Coordinates of C-alpha atoms in Angstrom, one line a residue:
P110 CA 39.2 -25.9 45.9
V111 CA 40.1 -24.2 42.7
A112 CA 38.6 -26.4 40.4
F113 CA 35.5 -26.0 42.3
V114 CA 35.5 -22.4 42.3
V115 CA 35.9 -22.2 38.6
F116 CA 33.1 -24.6 38.0
S117 CA 30.8 -22.7 40.2
A118 CA 31.4 -19.3 38.2
V119 CA 30.6 -21.2 35.0
K120 CA 27.5 -22.6 36.3
L121 CA 26.5 -18.9 37.7
G122 CA 27.1 -17.8 34.2
I123 CA 24.8 -20.2 32.4
V124 CA 22.3 -19.5 34.9
V125 CA 22.5 -15.9 34.1
V126 CA 22.4 -16.4 30.3
G127 CA 19.3 -18.9 30.6
A128 CA 17.8 -16.4 32.8
F129 CA 18.3 -13.6 30.1
L130 CA 17.2 -15.8 27.4
L131 CA 14.0 -16.8 28.9
A132 CA 13.1 -13.2 29.8
V133 CA 13.9 -11.9 26.4
G134 CA 11.6 -14.7 25.1
I135 CA 8.7 -13.9 27.4
L136 CA 9.0 -10.3 26.4
L137 CA 9.1 -10.7 22.9
S138 CA 6.2 -12.8 22.9
S139 CA 4.0 -10.6 24.8
V140 CA 4.7 -7.2 23.4
P141 CA 4.5 -6.6 19.7
W142 CA 8.0 -5.5 18.8
L143 CA 7.8 -5.8 15.2
D144 CA 4.7 -3.7 14.7
L145 CA 6.1 -0.9 17.1
I146 CA 9.3 -0.8 15.1
I147 CA 7.4 -0.8 11.9
S148 CA 5.0 2.0 13.0
K149 CA 7.8 4.0 14.0
N150 CA 9.8 3.6 10.7
L151 CA 6.4 4.5 8.7
K152 CA 6.0 7.7 10.6
L153 CA 6.6 10.9 8.7
W154 CA 9.5 12.3 10.9
N155 CA 12.6 13.6 9.9
G156 CA 15.2 10.6 10.0
T157 CA 12.8 7.9 9.5
L158 CA 12.8 5.3 6.5
A159 CA 9.6 6.4 5.5
Y160 CA 10.6 10.3 5.3
T161 CA 13.7 9.3 3.2
Y162 CA 11.4 7.6 0.5
W163 CA 8.4 10.1 0.7
Q164 CA 10.9 13.0 0.1
R165 CA 12.5 11.4 -2.9
P166 CA 10.8 8.3 -3.9
G167 CA 13.4 7.0 -6.3
V168 CA 10.8 5.1 -8.2
I169 CA 10.5 5.2 -11.8
R170 CA 6.9 6.8 -12.4
L171 CA 5.5 7.1 -15.9
T172 CA 2.8 9.2 -17.4
K173 CA 1.5 7.7 -20.6
V174 CA -0.8 10.0 -22.7
W175 CA -3.2 8.8 -25.4
V176 CA -5.0 11.8 -27.4
F177 CA -8.0 11.3 -29.8
N178 CA -7.7 12.3 -33.3
M179 CA -10.9 13.6 -34.9
T180 CA -10.8 12.1 -38.2
N181 CA -14.4 13.3 -39.8
Q182 CA -14.9 16.9 -38.8
D183 CA -16.8 17.8 -42.0
G184 CA -19.0 14.9 -41.8
F185 CA -19.6 15.7 -38.0
L186 CA -20.3 19.3 -38.5
L187 CA -22.3 19.0 -41.9
N188 CA -23.8 15.7 -42.2
G189 CA -24.5 15.1 -38.6
E190 CA -22.2 11.9 -38.4
K191 CA -20.9 10.6 -35.1
P192 CA -17.4 11.9 -34.3
R193 CA -15.0 9.1 -35.5
L194 CA -11.8 9.1 -33.3
Q195 CA -8.5 7.7 -33.8
E196 CA -6.5 7.0 -30.7
I197 CA -2.7 8.1 -31.1
G198 CA -0.3 7.4 -28.3
P199 CA 1.3 6.5 -26.2
F200 CA 3.4 9.9 -25.3
V201 CA 5.2 8.6 -22.3
Y202 CA 6.8 11.1 -19.8
R203 CA 9.2 10.1 -17.0
E204 CA 8.3 11.9 -13.8
D205 CA 11.0 13.2 -11.5
M206 CA 9.9 14.4 -8.4
E207 CA 10.7 15.8 -4.9
K208 CA 9.7 17.6 -2.0
V209 CA 11.4 20.6 -1.0
N210 CA 11.4 23.4 1.9
I211 CA 10.0 20.8 4.3
A212 CA 8.9 22.1 7.5
F213 CA 7.1 20.2 10.6
H214 CA 5.2 22.2 13.0
D215 CA 4.3 21.8 16.8
N216 CA 0.6 21.4 15.5
G217 CA 1.6 17.7 14.0
T218 CA 1.6 19.1 10.5
V219 CA 4.0 19.2 7.8
T220 CA 4.3 21.7 4.8
F221 CA 6.2 21.3 1.7
Q222 CA 6.7 22.2 -1.8
H223 CA 6.2 19.6 -4.5
R224 CA 8.6 19.8 -7.4
K225 CA 7.7 17.7 -10.4
I226 CA 9.4 17.6 -13.8
L227 CA 8.0 15.6 -16.6
R228 CA 10.7 14.5 -19.0
F229 CA 9.8 13.0 -22.6
V230 CA 10.9 9.5 -23.3
P231 CA 11.1 9.1 -27.0
E232 CA 12.1 5.4 -26.9
M233 CA 8.7 4.6 -25.5
S234 CA 6.5 7.0 -27.5
V235 CA 5.2 7.9 -30.9
D236 CA 6.5 10.9 -32.7
R237 CA 5.8 14.1 -30.4
N238 CA 5.5 16.2 -33.4
T239 CA 2.5 14.3 -34.7
K240 CA -0.4 16.7 -35.3
I241 CA -3.8 15.9 -33.8
V242 CA -7.2 17.6 -34.8
L243 CA -9.1 18.5 -31.6
P244 CA -11.9 20.5 -30.7
N245 CA -11.2 24.2 -29.9
I246 CA -11.6 24.0 -26.3
P247 CA -11.6 28.0 -25.8
L248 CA -14.1 28.8 -28.2
L249 CA -16.4 25.8 -27.4
T250 CA -15.9 26.8 -23.7
L251 CA -17.3 30.3 -24.4
S252 CA -20.0 29.0 -26.7
T253 CA -21.2 26.9 -23.9
H254 CA -21.0 29.6 -21.5
V255 CA -23.4 31.8 -23.5
S256 CA -25.7 29.0 -24.8
N257 CA -28.3 29.9 -22.5
S258 CA -27.7 33.7 -22.8
F259 CA -29.6 36.3 -24.9
P260 CA -29.3 36.2 -28.5
L261 CA -27.6 39.8 -28.8
V262 CA -25.0 38.2 -26.4
Q263 CA -24.3 35.0 -28.9
F264 CA -24.4 37.4 -31.6
V265 CA -21.3 39.5 -30.1
V266 CA -19.6 36.2 -29.6
S267 CA -20.5 35.0 -33.1
T268 CA -19.2 38.5 -34.5
G269 CA -15.9 38.3 -32.5
A270 CA -15.4 34.3 -33.6
R271 CA -15.7 35.2 -37.0
T272 CA -13.5 38.4 -36.7
L273 CA -10.7 36.4 -35.3
G274 CA -11.1 33.5 -37.8
L275 CA -11.7 30.9 -35.0
K276 CA -12.7 27.4 -35.8
P277 CA -14.3 24.5 -33.8
F278 CA -11.4 22.2 -34.5
V279 CA -7.7 23.0 -34.1
S280 CA -4.4 20.9 -35.1
L281 CA -2.3 20.6 -32.1
T282 CA 0.7 18.5 -31.0
A283 CA 0.6 16.3 -27.6
D284 CA 2.9 18.7 -25.8
Q285 CA 0.7 21.8 -27.0
L286 CA -2.4 20.4 -25.7
L287 CA -1.0 19.1 -22.3
F288 CA 1.5 22.0 -21.3
G289 CA 0.2 24.6 -23.3
Y290 CA -0.1 26.8 -26.6
D291 CA -1.0 30.2 -27.7
D292 CA -4.8 30.8 -28.1
T293 CA -6.4 34.1 -29.2
L294 CA -9.4 34.0 -26.8
V295 CA -7.1 32.9 -23.9
K296 CA -4.6 35.6 -24.5
L297 CA -7.5 38.2 -24.7
A298 CA -9.0 37.1 -21.7
H299 CA -5.6 37.1 -19.7
N300 CA -5.2 40.8 -20.8
L301 CA -8.8 42.0 -20.2
F302 CA -10.1 40.1 -17.2
P303 CA -9.3 41.6 -13.5
K304 CA -6.6 39.6 -11.7
H305 CA -8.9 37.3 -9.6
L306 CA -10.7 36.1 -12.8
R307 CA -7.5 36.2 -15.2
P308 CA -6.9 32.8 -16.8
Q309 CA -3.4 31.4 -17.8
A310 CA -1.6 33.2 -20.6
Q311 CA -1.7 30.0 -22.5
M312 CA -4.2 26.9 -22.9
G313 CA -3.1 23.7 -21.6
L314 CA -4.9 21.0 -19.8
L315 CA -2.0 20.4 -17.3
L316 CA -1.0 23.9 -17.2
G317 CA -1.4 25.7 -14.1
V318 CA -3.2 22.8 -12.1
S319 CA -2.9 23.4 -8.6
A320 CA -4.7 22.5 -5.1
D321 CA -3.8 26.1 -3.8
D322 CA -7.3 27.6 -4.1
C323 CA -9.0 24.5 -4.1
Q324 CA -10.5 21.9 -1.7
S325 CA -7.6 19.8 -0.3
C326 CA -6.6 18.3 3.1
H327 CA -3.8 18.6 5.6
G328 CA -1.3 15.9 5.6
L329 CA -0.6 14.6 9.3
P330 CA 3.0 12.8 9.8
T331 CA 1.1 9.5 10.5
P332 CA 2.0 6.2 9.1
P333 CA 0.1 4.5 6.4
T334 CA -3.0 2.4 7.2
V335 CA -2.3 -0.7 8.4
F336 CA -5.2 -3.4 7.0
S337 CA -6.6 -5.5 9.6
K338 CA -8.3 -7.6 7.0
I339 CA -7.6 -7.7 3.5
S340 CA -11.1 -7.0 2.8
Q341 CA -11.2 -3.6 4.3
N342 CA -11.9 -0.7 2.0
F343 CA -9.8 2.6 2.1
A344 CA -10.2 6.0 0.7
I345 CA -7.2 8.3 -1.2
F346 CA -6.7 11.7 -1.7
E347 CA -5.1 12.7 -4.7
K348 CA -3.0 16.0 -4.7
D349 CA -3.0 16.4 -8.7
T350 CA -6.9 16.4 -9.0
P351 CA -7.8 18.1 -5.7
R352 CA -11.5 18.5 -6.4
C353 CA -12.0 15.4 -8.0
T354 CA -13.4 13.3 -5.2
P355 CA -14.3 14.1 -1.4
R356 CA -11.8 11.8 -0.2
C357 CA -10.4 13.8 2.9
T358 CA -13.1 15.2 4.7
P359 CA -14.6 13.7 7.9
R360 CA -17.5 12.3 5.9
C361 CA -15.3 10.8 3.7
T362 CA -16.6 7.1 2.3
P363 CA -14.6 4.3 1.2
R364 CA -13.9 4.5 -2.5
F365 CA -11.5 1.3 -3.2
T366 CA -12.8 -1.9 -2.5
P367 CA -10.5 -5.0 -2.6
V368 CA -10.6 -7.7 -5.0
C369 CA -9.2 -11.2 -3.6
T370 CA -10.5 -14.7 -3.6
P371 CA -11.4 -16.3 -0.1
G372 CA -8.2 -18.2 -0.6
C373 CA -5.9 -15.3 -1.1
P374 CA -2.8 -15.9 1.3
P375 CA -2.6 -13.5 4.1
G376 CA 0.3 -10.9 3.8
R377 CA 0.0 -10.8 -0.2
P378 CA -0.5 -7.5 -1.7
A379 CA -4.4 -7.2 -2.5
R380 CA -5.6 -5.6 -5.7
Y381 CA -8.2 -2.5 -5.0
P382 CA -10.0 -1.3 -8.1
P383 CA -12.1 1.7 -7.6
G384 CA -15.5 1.4 -6.0
E385 CA -18.6 2.4 -7.7
G386 CA -19.5 6.1 -7.7
L387 CA -15.8 7.2 -7.4
L388 CA -16.2 10.1 -9.8
Q389 CA -19.7 10.9 -8.8
G390 CA -21.1 13.0 -6.1
V391 CA -18.6 16.0 -6.2
L392 CA -20.8 18.1 -8.7
Q393 CA -23.5 18.3 -5.9
R394 CA -20.9 20.0 -3.6
V395 CA -19.4 22.5 -6.2
H396 CA -22.4 24.6 -7.0
H397 CA -21.0 26.3 -9.8
D398 CA -20.1 23.4 -11.8
V399 CA -23.7 22.0 -12.0
R400 CA -24.8 24.2 -14.4
Y401 CA -22.6 22.6 -17.1
F402 CA -23.0 19.0 -15.8
P403 CA -24.9 16.6 -18.3
T404 CA -27.6 14.5 -16.8
S405 CA -26.8 11.6 -19.2
A406 CA -23.3 11.6 -17.8
P407 CA -23.4 10.3 -14.4
A408 CA -19.6 8.7 -14.3
L409 CA -18.0 12.2 -15.1
T410 CA -16.8 14.6 -12.6
R411 CA -14.7 18.1 -13.0
P412 CA -11.1 18.1 -12.0
F413 CA -9.4 21.2 -13.3
C414 CA -9.5 24.1 -10.6
S415 CA -7.5 26.5 -12.4
T416 CA -10.1 26.8 -15.6
E417 CA -13.7 27.3 -16.1
A418 CA -13.7 25.3 -19.2
P419 CA -16.3 22.3 -19.0
V420 CA -13.7 19.7 -19.0
Y421 CA -14.6 16.6 -16.8
L422 CA -13.0 13.2 -15.8
S423 CA -14.2 9.7 -16.7
Y424 CA -12.4 6.4 -17.0
P425 CA -10.8 5.9 -20.3
H426 CA -13.3 5.1 -23.2
F427 CA -16.1 5.9 -20.4
L428 CA -15.2 2.7 -18.9
N429 CA -18.2 1.6 -16.4
G430 CA -19.9 4.7 -17.7
D431 CA -23.4 5.1 -19.5
P432 CA -23.6 3.4 -22.7
S433 CA -24.9 6.7 -24.3
L434 CA -21.7 8.2 -23.8
V435 CA -19.7 5.2 -25.9
E436 CA -22.8 5.2 -28.5
A437 CA -22.4 8.8 -29.2
V438 CA -19.0 8.4 -30.6
E439 CA -17.1 5.8 -32.9
G440 CA -13.6 4.5 -31.8
L441 CA -14.0 3.7 -28.1
K442 CA -13.7 0.2 -26.8
P443 CA -13.7 0.1 -22.9
D444 CA -11.6 -2.8 -21.5
E445 CA -10.9 -3.3 -17.7
Q446 CA -7.6 -4.6 -18.2
Q447 CA -6.3 -1.8 -20.3
H448 CA -8.3 1.2 -19.1
G449 CA -8.9 0.1 -15.3
T450 CA -7.6 1.9 -12.3
Y451 CA -6.1 -0.2 -9.3
F452 CA -4.0 -0.1 -6.4
K453 CA -2.0 -3.2 -4.9
I454 CA -1.5 -2.6 -1.0
Q455 CA 0.8 -4.4 1.4
P456 CA -1.7 -5.3 4.0
K457 CA 1.0 -5.5 6.8
L458 CA 2.6 -2.0 6.1
G459 CA -0.5 -0.4 4.3
V460 CA 1.9 0.9 1.5
T461 CA 1.1 0.8 -2.2
I462 CA 3.2 -1.7 -3.9
S463 CA 2.1 -0.8 -7.7
A464 CA -0.6 1.3 -9.0
K465 CA -2.1 2.5 -12.2
V466 CA -4.4 5.5 -12.5
R467 CA -6.1 5.9 -15.5
V468 CA -8.5 9.0 -16.1
Q469 CA -9.8 10.5 -19.3
A470 CA -10.4 14.3 -20.1
N471 CA -13.7 15.0 -21.8
L472 CA -15.2 18.3 -23.0
W473 CA -18.7 18.8 -22.4
V474 CA -20.2 21.2 -25.2
R475 CA -23.7 22.6 -25.4
N476 CA -25.1 23.7 -28.5
A477 CA -25.0 27.5 -29.2
A478 CA -27.4 27.8 -32.2
H479 CA -26.6 31.4 -32.6
V480 CA -22.9 31.3 -32.4
G481 CA -22.1 30.9 -36.2
A482 CA -18.6 29.3 -35.7
V483 CA -20.0 26.6 -33.6
S484 CA -23.7 26.5 -34.4
K485 CA -23.2 23.0 -36.1
F486 CA -21.4 21.7 -32.8
P487 CA -24.1 19.4 -31.1
T488 CA -24.6 19.0 -27.3
I489 CA -22.0 16.1 -26.8
V490 CA -19.3 14.8 -24.3
F491 CA -16.4 14.8 -26.5
P492 CA -13.2 12.6 -25.5
I493 CA -10.1 14.7 -25.5
M494 CA -7.6 12.4 -24.4
W495 CA -6.6 9.9 -21.2
L496 CA -3.6 9.4 -19.6
E497 CA -2.1 6.7 -17.2
E498 CA 0.0 7.2 -14.0
G499 CA 1.5 4.6 -12.2
V500 CA 4.4 2.7 -10.8
E501 CA 5.2 -0.6 -12.5
E502 CA 7.2 -2.0 -9.5
L503 CA 9.4 -0.5 -6.6
T504 CA 13.0 0.1 -6.4
P505 CA 15.2 -3.0 -5.1
S506 CA 16.2 -1.2 -2.1
I507 CA 12.5 -0.6 -1.2
Q508 CA 11.7 -4.3 -2.2
R509 CA 14.3 -5.5 0.2
W510 CA 13.0 -3.4 3.3
I511 CA 9.4 -4.7 2.6
Y512 CA 10.7 -8.4 2.1
L513 CA 12.6 -7.9 5.6
A514 CA 9.8 -6.2 7.4
T515 CA 6.9 -8.8 6.1
T516 CA 8.4 -12.2 5.2
V517 CA 12.1 -12.2 6.9
A518 CA 10.9 -10.6 10.3
E519 CA 7.5 -12.3 10.4
T520 CA 9.3 -15.7 10.2
A521 CA 12.4 -15.2 12.2
L522 CA 10.8 -13.2 15.1
P523 CA 8.8 -16.4 16.0
I524 CA 11.5 -18.6 15.7
F525 CA 14.0 -16.5 17.8
T526 CA 11.1 -15.7 20.5
Y527 CA 10.2 -19.3 21.1
G528 CA 13.8 -20.7 20.4
A529 CA 15.2 -18.3 23.3
I530 CA 12.5 -19.5 25.6
L531 CA 13.2 -23.1 25.0
L532 CA 16.9 -22.6 25.2
G533 CA 16.8 -20.6 28.5
L534 CA 14.7 -23.4 30.1
A535 CA 17.1 -26.1 28.7
L536 CA 20.1 -24.3 30.3
L537 CA 18.4 -23.7 33.4
A538 CA 17.4 -27.2 33.7
A539 CA 20.7 -28.5 32.8
V540 CA 22.3 -26.7 35.8
F541 CA 19.7 -27.8 38.0
V542 CA 20.1 -31.3 37.1
Q543 CA 23.9 -31.0 37.3
S544 CA 23.7 -29.4 40.7
Y545 CA 21.3 -32.0 42.1
R546 CA 23.8 -35.0 41.1
K547 CA 26.4 -32.9 42.6
V548 CA 24.8 -32.7 45.9
V549 CA 22.9 -36.0 46.3
F550 CA 25.7 -38.4 44.4
T551 CA 28.7 -37.3 46.4
K552 CA 31.5 -39.8 47.2
E553 CA 30.5 -39.7 50.9
N554 CA 26.8 -40.3 50.3
L555 CA 27.8 -43.2 48.1
Q556 CA 30.0 -44.7 50.6
K557 CA 27.2 -44.5 53.3
G558 CA 25.1 -45.9 50.7
R559 CA 27.2 -48.9 50.3
E560 CA 27.7 -49.4 54.0
K561 CA 23.9 -49.6 54.5
L562 CA 23.4 -52.1 51.8
R563 CA 25.9 -54.3 53.4
R564 CA 24.1 -54.1 56.7
G565 CA 20.7 -54.5 55.4
S566 CA 18.0 -53.7 53.1
S567 CA 14.8 -52.3 53.3
F568 CA 11.7 -53.2 51.5
L569 CA 8.0 -52.4 51.5
V570 CA 5.4 -54.4 53.6
N571 CA 1.9 -53.1 53.3
G572 CA 3.2 -49.7 52.3
Q573 CA 5.3 -49.3 55.2
H574 CA 9.3 -49.4 55.2
R575 CA 10.8 -52.6 56.9
L576 CA 14.2 -53.5 57.6
L577 CA 15.6 -56.9 56.6
I578 CA 18.8 -57.8 58.6
L579 CA 20.7 -60.9 57.7
R580 CA 23.1 -62.3 60.2
D581 CA 25.2 -65.7 60.3
S582 CA 23.2 -68.2 62.5
Y583 CA 24.4 -71.9 63.7
S584 CA 22.0 -75.0 64.8
L585 CA 23.1 -78.4 66.4
L586 CA 22.8 -81.4 64.5
N587 CA 20.7 -83.9 66.1
T588 CA 22.7 -87.4 65.7
T589 CA 21.9 -91.2 66.7
P590 CA 24.6 -93.5 68.4
E591 CA 25.0 -95.4 65.1
D592 CA 25.4 -92.0 63.2
A593 CA 27.9 -91.1 65.7
T594 CA 29.9 -94.5 65.3
D595 CA 30.0 -94.1 61.7
M596 CA 31.3 -90.7 62.2
D597 CA 33.9 -91.8 64.7
P598 CA 37.2 -92.3 62.7
D599 CA 38.6 -94.8 65.1
P600 CA 36.2 -96.7 66.9
G601 CA 38.4 -99.1 68.8
R602 CA 40.5 -96.3 70.3
D603 CA 38.5 -96.8 73.6
S604 CA 38.0 -100.4 74.0
P605 CA 40.2 -102.5 76.4

């Protein structure tokens, strides 16, 4: 009896385990648990994995700058030659960034301050003290502003430029061009203009660029877009060029189109170059920019909110731009591999695996014939510099998480799901078969079966059971007198 109780408890435990595995397998196969877990961790909430890497990415992000050196300024101004440009660079800066003063609000928004520090990387750069001849952006900006004004206004500007000794070209370092240098016109405007019109105290292309007073969008704490198919387009918003493209409005249209062959394996990151018109269409929405926009330069757009300088963005070396832009200068060789912009997106997670954003800053100058210092400077789109921002690869920890969520989980989850179902069914079937054998093939049933076989056998006749009974039977032998005599052992016993 004790052995029987122990065995029953073991069978009960096996039944419970089998039923549990079967239920788990059915539940996992009917509910997309993996997608739910990924979506939860991709949401921008405090404590999630996405929040950790969003707050302090930890990736090595490099900003590389190439500056165009003007080599024939006299021939350009005096003899009407094309600008002959020499590309100098790269000047490489490592970007250390983090988000501080983060606050989540009840209306589903998050506010933060973005702290970004660029550190020069000398081992990857050319000499940062290299002097480069560049257009005098403040002077040419002023002359462009007054080019359609009354001659008296242009005369006043010309007299002031001559008095201050301003030249159409200046010699600067890359650091000065990007992060600021002292300029007489800028300092004068900073001291004289009212506060709401006052420019920065220094002149620098990356000095004071901010989205505070420019068009931007409110970020919601939602996970990145999960791409249902690899051919899906997407639009982005770049905080550093807030008025560059209309990316975050309700009328936002796809700006990046995937490039992938029909046989591209599912799940592999697809390369997304920018679609046509990425740098177009903004100037029609910003009315005070249209007056500077050259009709022959459809691939340009103005990014800098903090200055009235007619500085416009294009792709490096006017890639995919109007051929007239490339032909107007010497030294430009557009190349898709070196100058193209792209993103690599992981379709399952909707996150960027690697990216290269390459843009060029150009100064659009309009000829001001009555401003003596720049009277010989023709109407032209003048390339200043171009930069590349991007991430070569993610950190090992992020790569491990992505590999776990996309490769390991997608393979292991079906194996575990269907394995649990099969194992649960196998355990339940084993217990059922074992119990059936214990009930049907007992010693008593076997003994009764043997006795039944000894008594008779059953067989089928016309589909019906019949019982064949075998009994011992005897019959009398029919014999003749001769046979009887032969059989008598003592035939003469009865004779007289």
